[in-house]
Amino acid sequence: MLVSAAFFALLLTGTLAKPVTRDLVVHERRDSVPSGFVKEGPASPETMLKLSVGLYSKDISGLQKVLYDVSTPQSPLYGQHLSKAEVDEYVKPTDETVNAVTDWFKANNITATKDTPAGDWLSFSIPVSQANELFDADFTTFTHTETGTKAIRTLSYSLPASLKQHIELVRPTTYLSPRFGIAKASATIYAPVHVVPAPEVSTSADDACSGGITPACLQSIYGIPSTAAPNQDSKILVTGFIDQYANEADLQDFLEQFRTDIDPSTTFSLETLDGGSNPQDPSQAGTEADLDMQYTVGVATGVPVTFVSVGDGGDGFYDVSTWLLGLESPPQVVTTSYGETESQVGIAEANKLCNNYMQLGAQGVTVLYASGDSGVGGSNDASCSAFVPTFPSGCPYLTSVGATTGTAPETGASFSSGGFSNYFGVPDYQSSAVSSYLSTLGSTNAGYFNASGRAYPDVAAQGNEVEIVVGGSTVYVAGTSCSSPIFASIVGLLNSELLAAGKSTLGFLNPLLYSGAASAFTDITSGSNPGCNTNGFPTASGWDPVTGLGTPNYAKLRTAVGL
Ligand SMILES: *[C@@H]1O[C@H](CO)[C@@H](O)[C@H](O)[C@H]1NC(C)=O
Ligand SMILES: *[C@@H]1O[C@H](CO)[C@@H](O)[C@H](O)[C@H]1NC(C)=O
């Protein structure tokens, strides 16, 4: 055997710093530090990082087909939602993937735990030094300038070439969003809602709404029943982040003022994730959390509501969705009034998170997200030269809720975010509604949006001058943050009636909404959502990217869902 002297020299001087067998290939990379952040310097080598690896599922397209089958009223499988175990069969990685990744972990002394029962998300903690070596990364401390919050991320990471077919992504890595666990109450997170002045009284045609939006007003304009839901197995979950605490005394005060017909001690249950809590001092009452609880408990009469408070140390949407995927019987409605800018989420991550919602939908969970509060601008960045889609509203497996204002008539709220995803293509269920809109739109806003993307919002509900109690005071708030819990209440009440009638709950709504149920919505045809120095999108008859299909009519929805 001939061994060259040069080879020995390399070994002896340690120039072969990395084993040649690693064969790393760049997996995700960003060219620059995202705006709003500054680079502080290398993360200290011994700091422990918690990383998650997302593995390819065995048959995600099979699950997508099943989701549409169980959610499309014309399908013979409509309403036949899958159990968690059935969903997991589609989602779990193949044995080949599991073995390849397990071997890689073993070779690197990594002990990983499953974040989901299907095992498609695995988490582990390793020091920065090992993470830099393993992924050929450069984990660095970044500071979010606006809030001063720090996060450790890398602008690039690599994977062994042999694992690329098994691993979708590693997170959090290249993606630096001013969201959960990174920044608190950043302006680019569209919660909490903002307080607005009290409306001028008596301008409304509908007396119940003359002093602002209240449960009685919503019952009047949308026909929402005030009687107690007939079945207690229909449940609503409200998510809470960024130290937004739901105050029980505020809820009681709200019910005493606005629901004199029900027991004012009606309250919610609490779940916590990531060390979250729900302190009850009035000074800590959160505007967003109080709004969300008051417009679920106070509108979905008799439907049990749970508040999940997610701690700052956690990882927002990821942790809530993986937690829900671990539950044997998840709540049938989940409403979230938080979101972020789509482009700040890496496409691989956006895609796999969106698949978490696909799995929930297949199990019969209605996932609702507020569409955002900055019109087509998406964030508070006025300098945008293209519209800024929000996440996760662009995910096709959930229902995005925009906002209206006024009741005489009800018009699209100018802040109601809506538009077209750059990550997700238009799903079949909305392609005809969206192409009708686009042909009406003509060349307006051409070049500002991606006409082949998934379009949102899907529906709308009141989002301005909504009356709530916070810290003992009655105030008015505005935002799509109002609209999502209001819509959740309607779905929760319908689900309760469906269960009482021995039928299955609604689950993923969109195929139903865009087909049979479209006429159960009041079409909103005035208003627009300006941003990026444009007039934004105009509302139109039929679906539009300000108010979706319109606002709900409870009686018509009952009929549309077969009640
Ligand atoms: C794994 O741990 C063993 C025993 O502690 C050690 O000999 C080996 O070098 C470690 N391997 C890596 C890649 O860290
Ligand atoms: C537009 O949307 C499509 C469909 O999701 C996508 O494939 C394409 O990359 C998007 N284009 C841009 C410029 O983002």
Coordinates of C-alpha atoms and ligand atoms in Angstrom, one line a residue:
M1 CA 0.0 0.0 0.0
L2 CA 1.3 3.4 -1.0
V3 CA 0.6 6.2 1.3
S4 CA 1.9 9.5 0.4
A5 CA 3.9 11.5 2.8
A6 CA 1.8 14.5 2.1
F7 CA -1.2 12.6 3.6
F8 CA 0.7 12.0 6.8
A9 CA 1.8 15.6 7.0
L10 CA -1.8 16.7 6.7
L11 CA -2.9 14.4 9.5
L12 CA 0.0 15.4 11.7
T13 CA -0.6 19.1 11.4
G14 CA -4.3 18.7 11.9
T15 CA -5.1 20.4 8.6
L16 CA -7.8 17.9 8.0
A17 CA -10.1 19.6 10.4
K18 CA -13.3 18.0 9.2
P19 CA -13.7 14.3 8.3
V20 CA -13.8 14.1 4.5
T21 CA -16.7 11.6 4.6
R22 CA -19.1 14.3 5.7
D23 CA -20.0 15.5 2.2
L24 CA -22.1 18.4 3.4
V25 CA -24.4 20.2 1.0
V26 CA -25.9 23.6 1.8
H27 CA -29.6 23.1 2.7
E28 CA -30.9 26.6 3.5
R29 CA -29.2 29.9 3.2
R30 CA -30.1 33.6 3.3
D31 CA -27.9 36.2 1.8
S32 CA -28.2 38.9 4.4
V33 CA -29.3 39.7 7.9
P34 CA -33.1 40.3 7.7
S35 CA -34.2 43.9 8.1
G36 CA -34.9 44.9 11.7
F37 CA -32.1 42.7 13.1
V38 CA -28.4 43.4 13.7
K39 CA -25.7 40.8 14.0
E40 CA -24.0 40.9 17.4
G41 CA -21.3 38.2 17.0
P42 CA -20.7 34.5 17.3
A43 CA -22.8 32.7 19.8
S44 CA -20.8 31.3 22.7
P45 CA -19.7 27.8 21.9
E46 CA -21.1 26.2 25.0
T47 CA -24.5 27.7 24.8
M48 CA -27.1 24.9 24.4
L49 CA -29.3 25.1 21.3
K50 CA -32.6 23.4 21.0
L51 CA -33.1 22.3 17.4
S52 CA -35.8 20.4 15.6
V53 CA -35.4 18.4 12.5
G54 CA -38.4 18.0 10.2
L55 CA -38.4 14.7 8.4
Y56 CA -40.3 13.9 5.1
S57 CA -43.5 12.1 5.7
K58 CA -44.3 8.8 4.1
D59 CA -47.3 10.1 2.2
I60 CA -48.2 13.7 2.7
S61 CA -50.0 13.9 -0.7
G62 CA -52.1 10.9 0.3
L63 CA -53.1 12.8 3.4
Q64 CA -53.9 15.9 1.4
K65 CA -56.3 13.9 -0.7
V66 CA -58.0 12.5 2.4
L67 CA -58.3 16.0 3.8
Y68 CA -60.1 17.2 0.8
D69 CA -62.3 14.0 0.7
V70 CA -63.4 14.5 4.3
S71 CA -63.9 18.2 3.9
T72 CA -65.7 18.4 0.5
P73 CA -69.5 18.2 0.9
Q74 CA -69.9 16.5 -2.5
S75 CA -67.5 13.7 -1.5
P76 CA -68.9 10.4 -0.1
L77 CA -66.3 10.6 2.7
Y78 CA -67.5 14.1 3.8
G79 CA -67.3 14.4 7.6
Q80 CA -65.5 11.1 8.1
H81 CA -62.6 12.7 9.9
L82 CA -59.5 10.5 10.7
S83 CA -58.3 9.5 14.1
K84 CA -54.9 10.7 15.2
A85 CA -53.5 7.2 14.6
E86 CA -54.9 7.2 11.0
V87 CA -53.3 10.6 10.3
D88 CA -50.0 9.5 11.8
E89 CA -49.9 6.6 9.4
Y90 CA -49.6 9.1 6.5
V91 CA -47.3 11.5 8.3
K92 CA -44.7 9.2 9.8
P93 CA -41.4 8.9 7.9
T94 CA -40.5 5.7 6.1
D95 CA -38.3 3.2 7.9
E96 CA -35.5 4.1 5.6
T97 CA -35.7 7.7 6.7
V98 CA -36.0 6.8 10.4
N99 CA -32.9 4.5 10.1
A100 CA -30.8 7.0 8.2
V101 CA -31.5 9.8 10.6
T102 CA -31.1 7.5 13.7
D103 CA -27.7 6.4 12.5
W104 CA -26.7 10.0 11.9
F105 CA -27.8 11.0 15.4
K106 CA -26.0 8.0 16.9
A107 CA -22.8 8.8 15.1
N108 CA -23.0 12.3 16.6
N109 CA -24.0 11.3 20.1
I110 CA -27.4 13.0 19.7
T111 CA -30.4 12.0 21.7
A112 CA -33.5 13.2 20.0
T113 CA -37.1 13.1 21.2
K114 CA -40.3 13.0 19.1
D115 CA -42.3 16.3 19.1
T116 CA -45.2 14.6 17.4
P117 CA -46.5 11.1 17.7
A118 CA -45.9 10.5 14.0
G119 CA -42.2 11.1 14.6
D120 CA -41.8 13.6 11.7
W121 CA -40.5 16.3 14.0
L122 CA -37.5 15.4 16.2
S123 CA -35.9 17.7 18.8
F124 CA -32.5 17.7 20.5
S125 CA -30.2 20.0 22.4
I126 CA -26.6 20.4 21.5
P127 CA -23.9 23.1 22.2
V128 CA -23.4 25.8 19.6
S129 CA -19.9 24.4 18.9
Q130 CA -21.3 21.0 18.0
A131 CA -24.1 22.6 15.9
N132 CA -21.6 24.7 14.0
E133 CA -19.6 21.6 13.2
L134 CA -22.5 19.3 12.5
F135 CA -24.3 21.6 10.1
D136 CA -21.3 23.6 8.8
A137 CA -23.1 26.6 10.3
D138 CA -22.2 29.8 12.0
F139 CA -24.6 30.3 14.9
T140 CA -24.6 33.9 15.7
T141 CA -26.4 36.2 18.1
F142 CA -28.8 38.6 16.4
T143 CA -30.6 41.4 18.1
H144 CA -34.0 42.7 17.1
T145 CA -33.4 46.4 17.1
E146 CA -36.9 47.5 18.0
T147 CA -37.3 45.4 21.1
G148 CA -33.7 44.5 22.0
T149 CA -34.6 40.8 22.1
K150 CA -31.8 38.4 21.1
A151 CA -31.9 35.2 19.2
I152 CA -29.2 32.7 18.0
R153 CA -29.5 31.8 14.4
T154 CA -27.3 31.0 11.4
L155 CA -27.5 32.5 7.9
S156 CA -26.7 29.1 6.4
Y157 CA -26.6 25.4 7.3
S158 CA -25.7 22.2 5.5
L159 CA -26.8 18.6 5.7
P160 CA -24.9 15.4 4.6
A161 CA -25.8 14.8 1.0
S162 CA -27.2 11.3 1.9
L163 CA -29.7 12.9 4.3
K164 CA -31.2 15.5 1.9
Q165 CA -33.9 13.1 0.8
H166 CA -34.9 12.4 4.4
I167 CA -34.7 15.8 6.1
E168 CA -36.9 18.7 5.1
L169 CA -35.4 21.3 7.3
V170 CA -33.7 22.0 10.6
R171 CA -35.1 24.8 12.7
P172 CA -34.7 27.4 14.1
T173 CA -31.8 28.2 11.8
T174 CA -31.9 30.6 8.9
Y175 CA -35.2 32.1 9.8
L176 CA -35.2 35.2 12.0
S177 CA -38.7 36.5 12.5
P178 CA -39.5 39.1 15.1
R179 CA -42.1 36.7 16.5
F180 CA -42.5 34.3 19.5
G181 CA -39.6 33.7 21.6
I182 CA -37.7 36.4 19.9
A183 CA -39.5 39.7 20.2
K184 CA -42.4 40.8 22.4
A185 CA -45.2 42.8 21.0
S186 CA -43.3 43.8 18.0
A187 CA -45.2 46.0 15.6
T188 CA -44.8 43.3 12.9
I189 CA -46.8 40.8 14.9
Y190 CA -50.3 42.0 14.4
A191 CA -51.4 41.4 17.9
P192 CA -52.3 42.9 20.3
V193 CA -55.2 44.7 18.8
H194 CA -55.2 48.5 19.1
V195 CA -57.6 50.6 21.1
V196 CA -59.8 53.0 19.1
P197 CA -62.0 55.9 20.1
A198 CA -65.6 55.2 21.0
P199 CA -68.0 55.4 18.0
E200 CA -70.4 58.3 17.6
V201 CA -73.7 56.9 18.8
S202 CA -76.8 56.4 16.6
T203 CA -75.3 56.4 13.2
S204 CA -76.1 52.8 12.7
A205 CA -79.2 51.5 11.1
D206 CA -79.2 48.6 13.4
D207 CA -80.0 49.7 17.0
A208 CA -78.2 46.8 18.6
C209 CA -75.0 48.1 17.1
S210 CA -75.4 51.9 17.6
G211 CA -72.9 52.0 20.5
G212 CA -70.3 49.8 18.9
I213 CA -69.9 46.1 18.4
T214 CA -71.1 43.9 21.3
P215 CA -72.4 40.4 21.5
A216 CA -76.0 41.7 21.1
C217 CA -75.0 43.5 18.0
L218 CA -73.4 40.4 16.5
Q219 CA -76.4 38.3 17.4
S220 CA -78.5 40.9 15.6
I221 CA -76.5 41.3 12.4
Y222 CA -75.3 37.7 11.9
G223 CA -78.3 36.0 13.5
I224 CA -76.2 34.2 16.1
P225 CA -78.3 32.4 18.7
S226 CA -78.3 33.6 22.3
T227 CA -79.5 30.3 23.6
A228 CA -77.1 27.9 25.1
A229 CA -75.4 25.4 22.7
P230 CA -77.1 22.0 22.9
N231 CA -74.0 19.8 23.2
Q232 CA -71.0 20.3 25.4
D233 CA -68.6 18.3 23.3
S234 CA -68.1 21.1 20.9
K235 CA -65.0 23.0 22.1
I236 CA -63.1 26.1 21.1
L237 CA -59.4 26.7 21.8
V238 CA -58.0 30.3 21.9
T239 CA -54.2 30.7 21.6
G240 CA -52.3 33.4 23.5
F241 CA -48.7 34.5 23.1
I242 CA -46.3 37.3 24.0
D243 CA -47.4 37.6 27.7
Q244 CA -51.0 38.3 26.7
Y245 CA -53.0 37.1 29.8
A246 CA -56.7 36.4 29.8
N247 CA -58.3 38.0 32.9
E248 CA -61.3 36.3 34.5
A249 CA -62.6 39.3 36.3
D250 CA -62.6 41.3 33.1
L251 CA -64.6 38.4 31.5
Q252 CA -67.1 38.5 34.3
D253 CA -67.4 42.3 34.1
F254 CA -67.9 42.0 30.4
L255 CA -70.6 39.3 30.8
E256 CA -72.4 41.4 33.5
Q257 CA -72.5 44.3 31.0
F258 CA -73.1 42.6 27.7
R259 CA -74.6 39.2 28.4
T260 CA -77.1 39.9 31.2
D261 CA -78.9 36.8 30.0
I262 CA -76.2 34.4 31.0
D263 CA -74.4 33.4 34.2
P264 CA -71.6 36.0 34.6
S265 CA -69.4 33.5 36.3
T266 CA -69.1 31.6 33.0
T267 CA -65.4 31.2 32.4
F268 CA -62.7 29.3 30.4
S269 CA -60.2 26.5 31.2
L270 CA -56.5 27.1 31.0
E271 CA -53.7 25.2 29.4
T272 CA -50.1 26.3 29.4
L273 CA -47.2 25.5 27.1
D274 CA -43.5 26.4 27.3
G275 CA -43.8 27.7 30.9
G276 CA -46.7 30.0 30.0
S277 CA -48.9 31.3 32.8
N278 CA -52.0 33.4 33.2
P279 CA -51.5 35.8 36.1
Q280 CA -54.7 37.6 37.2
D281 CA -53.5 41.0 38.4
P282 CA -55.7 43.6 36.5
S283 CA -52.5 45.4 35.5
Q284 CA -51.4 42.3 33.5
A285 CA -54.7 41.8 31.7
G286 CA -53.9 41.6 27.9
T287 CA -56.1 43.5 25.5
E288 CA -55.8 40.7 22.9
A289 CA -56.3 37.9 25.3
D290 CA -59.3 39.6 27.0
L291 CA -60.9 40.4 23.6
D292 CA -60.4 36.8 22.4
M293 CA -62.0 35.3 25.6
Q294 CA -64.9 37.8 25.7
Y295 CA -65.8 37.2 22.1
T296 CA -65.7 33.4 22.4
V297 CA -67.2 32.8 25.9
G298 CA -69.5 35.8 25.4
V299 CA -70.7 34.9 21.9
A300 CA -70.5 31.0 21.7
T301 CA -73.1 30.7 24.5
G302 CA -72.5 27.5 26.4
V303 CA -69.6 26.3 24.3
P304 CA -66.6 25.3 26.5
V305 CA -63.6 27.5 25.7
T306 CA -60.0 26.9 26.6
F307 CA -57.2 29.5 26.7
V308 CA -53.7 28.2 26.0
S309 CA -51.0 30.6 27.2
V310 CA -47.7 30.0 25.5
G311 CA -44.6 31.1 27.4
D312 CA -41.9 33.4 25.9
G313 CA -39.3 30.7 25.9
G314 CA -41.3 28.7 23.5
D315 CA -41.7 28.6 19.8
G316 CA -45.1 29.9 19.0
F317 CA -47.0 28.3 16.2
Y318 CA -44.7 25.3 16.1
D319 CA -45.3 24.4 19.7
V320 CA -49.0 24.9 19.6
S321 CA -49.5 22.8 16.5
T322 CA -47.3 20.0 17.6
W323 CA -49.0 20.0 21.0
L324 CA -52.4 19.7 19.3
L325 CA -51.1 16.9 17.1
G326 CA -50.3 15.0 20.3
L327 CA -53.9 15.2 21.7
E328 CA -56.2 12.2 21.3
S329 CA -59.3 14.5 20.9
P330 CA -58.2 18.0 19.9
P331 CA -60.7 20.9 20.3
Q332 CA -62.7 21.2 17.1
V333 CA -62.0 24.9 16.6
V334 CA -58.7 26.7 17.2
T335 CA -58.6 30.5 16.8
T336 CA -55.3 32.5 16.6
S337 CA -55.1 36.3 16.4
Y338 CA -51.4 36.4 15.7
G339 CA -49.3 36.1 12.6
E340 CA -46.2 37.3 10.8
T341 CA -44.8 38.2 7.5
E342 CA -44.7 35.3 5.1
S343 CA -41.2 36.1 3.7
Q344 CA -39.7 36.0 7.2
V345 CA -40.6 32.4 7.5
G346 CA -38.4 30.1 5.4
I347 CA -40.3 28.3 2.7
A348 CA -39.4 24.9 4.0
E349 CA -40.6 25.8 7.4
A350 CA -43.8 27.4 6.2
N351 CA -44.5 24.3 4.2
K352 CA -44.0 21.9 7.0
L353 CA -45.9 24.0 9.5
C354 CA -48.7 24.2 7.0
N355 CA -48.7 20.4 6.9
N356 CA -49.3 20.4 10.6
Y357 CA -52.6 22.3 9.9
M358 CA -53.4 19.7 7.2
Q359 CA -53.1 17.0 9.8
L360 CA -55.4 18.9 12.2
G361 CA -57.9 19.5 9.4
A362 CA -57.9 15.8 8.5
Q363 CA -58.8 15.1 12.2
G364 CA -61.7 17.5 12.0
V365 CA -60.2 20.6 13.5
T366 CA -61.2 24.0 12.1
V367 CA -58.0 26.1 12.2
L368 CA -58.8 29.9 12.1
Y369 CA -56.2 32.7 11.8
A370 CA -56.8 36.5 11.7
S371 CA -55.6 37.7 8.3
G372 CA -53.5 40.7 9.6
D373 CA -54.0 44.4 10.3
S374 CA -52.0 46.2 7.7
G375 CA -54.0 46.0 4.5
V376 CA -51.9 44.8 1.6
G377 CA -48.8 46.2 3.4
G378 CA -48.6 43.2 5.7
S379 CA -46.3 44.9 8.2
N380 CA -45.7 48.5 9.2
D381 CA -43.1 48.9 6.4
A382 CA -44.4 51.7 4.3
S383 CA -41.5 51.4 1.8
C384 CA -42.8 48.1 0.3
S385 CA -42.6 47.8 -3.4
A386 CA -44.7 44.7 -3.5
F387 CA -47.6 43.5 -1.3
V388 CA -46.6 41.7 1.8
P389 CA -48.5 38.4 2.4
T390 CA -48.9 37.2 6.0
F391 CA -48.3 33.8 7.5
P392 CA -49.9 31.4 8.2
S393 CA -53.0 32.9 6.4
G394 CA -51.4 31.8 3.1
C395 CA -51.5 28.2 4.1
P396 CA -54.3 26.5 2.1
Y397 CA -55.4 24.1 5.0
L398 CA -56.8 26.8 7.3
T399 CA -59.4 29.5 7.2
S400 CA -58.2 33.1 7.2
V401 CA -60.5 35.7 8.7
G402 CA -60.5 39.3 7.5
A403 CA -62.4 42.3 9.0
T404 CA -65.3 44.5 8.2
T405 CA -66.4 47.8 9.8
G406 CA -69.7 49.5 10.2
T407 CA -73.1 47.9 10.0
A408 CA -75.0 50.3 7.8
P409 CA -73.7 49.0 5.5
E410 CA -71.0 46.6 6.5
T411 CA -67.9 47.4 4.5
G412 CA -64.4 46.0 4.2
A413 CA -62.1 47.4 6.9
S414 CA -59.1 49.3 5.4
F415 CA -56.7 47.5 7.7
S416 CA -57.9 44.0 6.7
S417 CA -54.9 42.1 5.4
G418 CA -55.5 40.1 2.3
G419 CA -53.8 39.0 -0.9
F420 CA -51.9 36.2 -2.4
S421 CA -49.2 33.9 -1.0
N422 CA -45.8 33.7 -2.6
Y423 CA -45.2 30.2 -1.1
F424 CA -48.5 28.3 -1.7
G425 CA -50.3 27.9 -5.0
V426 CA -54.0 28.5 -5.4
P427 CA -55.9 25.5 -4.1
D428 CA -58.7 23.9 -6.3
Y429 CA -61.4 24.9 -3.8
Q430 CA -60.9 28.6 -4.5
S431 CA -59.5 28.7 -8.0
S432 CA -62.8 29.6 -9.7
A433 CA -63.7 32.3 -7.1
V434 CA -60.2 33.8 -7.3
S435 CA -60.1 33.8 -11.1
S436 CA -63.4 35.6 -11.2
Y437 CA -62.0 38.2 -9.0
L438 CA -58.8 38.6 -11.0
S439 CA -60.7 39.0 -14.2
T440 CA -62.7 41.8 -12.6
L441 CA -59.5 43.4 -11.2
G442 CA -57.9 43.6 -14.6
S443 CA -54.4 45.2 -14.5
T444 CA -54.9 46.9 -11.1
N445 CA -51.9 46.2 -8.8
A446 CA -50.2 44.2 -11.5
G447 CA -46.6 43.4 -10.4
Y448 CA -47.5 43.9 -6.8
F449 CA -48.8 40.4 -6.1
N450 CA -48.5 36.8 -7.2
A451 CA -51.7 36.0 -9.0
S452 CA -51.0 32.2 -8.8
G453 CA -50.8 32.1 -5.1
R454 CA -53.3 30.9 -2.5
A455 CA -55.6 33.9 -1.9
Y456 CA -56.9 35.0 1.5
P457 CA -58.8 35.9 3.6
D458 CA -61.6 33.3 3.1
V459 CA -64.3 35.0 5.2
A460 CA -64.7 38.1 7.3
A461 CA -66.4 39.4 10.5
Q462 CA -66.7 42.6 12.4
G463 CA -63.3 44.0 13.4
N464 CA -63.8 47.7 14.3
E465 CA -65.1 49.5 17.4
V466 CA -65.5 46.2 19.2
E467 CA -66.3 46.8 22.9
I468 CA -64.3 44.9 25.5
V469 CA -63.3 45.1 29.2
V470 CA -59.6 45.3 30.0
G471 CA -58.2 45.8 33.4
G472 CA -61.6 46.8 34.6
S473 CA -62.2 49.5 31.9
T474 CA -64.5 49.3 29.0
V475 CA -62.6 50.2 25.7
Y476 CA -63.1 49.8 22.0
V477 CA -60.6 47.9 19.9
A478 CA -60.0 47.2 16.2
G479 CA -58.2 44.5 14.2
T480 CA -58.8 41.2 12.5
S481 CA -58.0 39.9 16.0
C482 CA -61.7 40.7 16.7
S483 CA -62.9 38.9 13.6
S484 CA -61.3 35.5 14.2
P485 CA -62.7 34.7 17.6
I486 CA -66.2 36.0 16.5
F487 CA -66.0 33.6 13.6
A488 CA -64.8 30.8 15.9
S489 CA -67.8 31.3 18.0
I490 CA -70.1 30.7 15.1
V491 CA -68.3 27.5 14.1
G492 CA -68.4 26.3 17.7
L493 CA -72.2 26.9 17.9
L494 CA -72.7 25.1 14.6
N495 CA -70.6 22.2 15.7
S496 CA -72.6 21.9 18.9
E497 CA -75.8 21.8 16.9
L498 CA -74.3 19.2 14.5
L499 CA -73.2 17.0 17.4
A500 CA -76.6 17.3 19.0
A501 CA -78.1 16.1 15.7
G502 CA -75.8 13.1 15.6
K503 CA -73.7 14.6 12.8
S504 CA -70.0 15.2 12.5
T505 CA -68.4 18.6 13.2
L506 CA -67.3 20.9 10.4
G507 CA -63.5 20.4 10.4
F508 CA -61.6 22.1 7.6
L509 CA -64.1 24.6 6.3
N510 CA -62.8 25.9 3.0
P511 CA -64.1 23.4 0.4
L512 CA -67.5 23.8 2.0
L513 CA -67.3 27.6 2.2
Y514 CA -66.3 28.0 -1.5
S515 CA -69.0 25.6 -2.7
G516 CA -72.3 25.1 -1.1
A517 CA -72.0 27.6 1.7
A518 CA -70.8 30.6 -0.3
S519 CA -74.4 31.9 -0.4
A520 CA -74.6 31.7 3.4
F521 CA -72.3 34.7 3.6
T522 CA -73.3 38.3 3.1
D523 CA -71.2 39.5 0.2
I524 CA -69.3 42.7 1.2
T525 CA -68.9 44.9 -1.9
S526 CA -67.5 48.2 -0.6
G527 CA -64.1 49.0 1.0
S528 CA -60.5 48.2 0.1
N529 CA -57.2 47.5 2.0
P530 CA -54.6 50.1 1.0
G531 CA -50.9 49.7 1.6
C532 CA -47.5 50.0 -0.1
N533 CA -48.5 53.4 -1.4
T534 CA -51.4 51.8 -3.4
N535 CA -55.1 51.7 -2.9
G536 CA -54.8 48.0 -2.2
F537 CA -57.4 45.5 -3.4
P538 CA -61.0 46.7 -3.9
T539 CA -63.8 44.5 -2.6
A540 CA -66.0 43.1 -5.3
S541 CA -69.1 40.9 -5.6
G542 CA -68.1 37.4 -4.8
W543 CA -64.8 36.5 -3.1
D544 CA -62.3 39.4 -2.7
P545 CA -58.9 39.7 -0.9
V546 CA -60.3 42.1 1.8
T547 CA -63.4 40.3 3.1
G548 CA -63.2 36.9 1.4
L549 CA -66.6 35.4 0.8
G550 CA -68.2 37.9 3.2
T551 CA -69.7 37.8 6.6
P552 CA -71.7 34.9 8.1
N553 CA -75.4 34.5 8.2
Y554 CA -76.1 31.9 10.9
A555 CA -79.5 30.8 9.7
K556 CA -78.2 30.2 6.2
L557 CA -75.1 28.5 7.5
R558 CA -77.3 26.1 9.5
T559 CA -79.0 25.1 6.3
A560 CA -75.7 24.9 4.3
V561 CA -74.3 22.5 6.9
G562 CA -77.4 20.3 6.9
L563 CA -79.1 21.4 10.1
Ligands
LIG1 C1 -19.4 10.3 21.1 O1 -19.2 9.9 22.4 C2 -18.1 9.0 22.6 C3 -18.0 8.5 24.0 O2 -18.2 9.6 24.9 C4 -16.8 9.7 22.1 O3 -15.7 8.8 22.1 C5 -17.0 10.1 20.6 O4 -15.9 10.9 20.2 C6 -18.2 11.0 20.5 N1 -18.5 11.3 19.1 C7 -18.8 12.5 18.7 C8 -19.0 12.6 17.2 O5 -18.9 13.5 19.4
LIG2 C1 -45.8 32.8 -7.1 O1 -46.6 31.7 -6.6 C2 -46.3 30.5 -7.1 C3 -47.3 29.5 -6.5 O2 -47.2 29.3 -5.2 C4 -44.8 30.1 -6.7 O3 -44.5 28.9 -7.3 C5 -43.9 31.2 -7.3 O4 -42.6 31.0 -6.8 C6 -44.4 32.6 -6.7 N1 -43.6 33.6 -7.3 C7 -42.8 34.4 -6.6 C8 -42.1 35.5 -7.3 O5 -42.8 34.4 -5.4

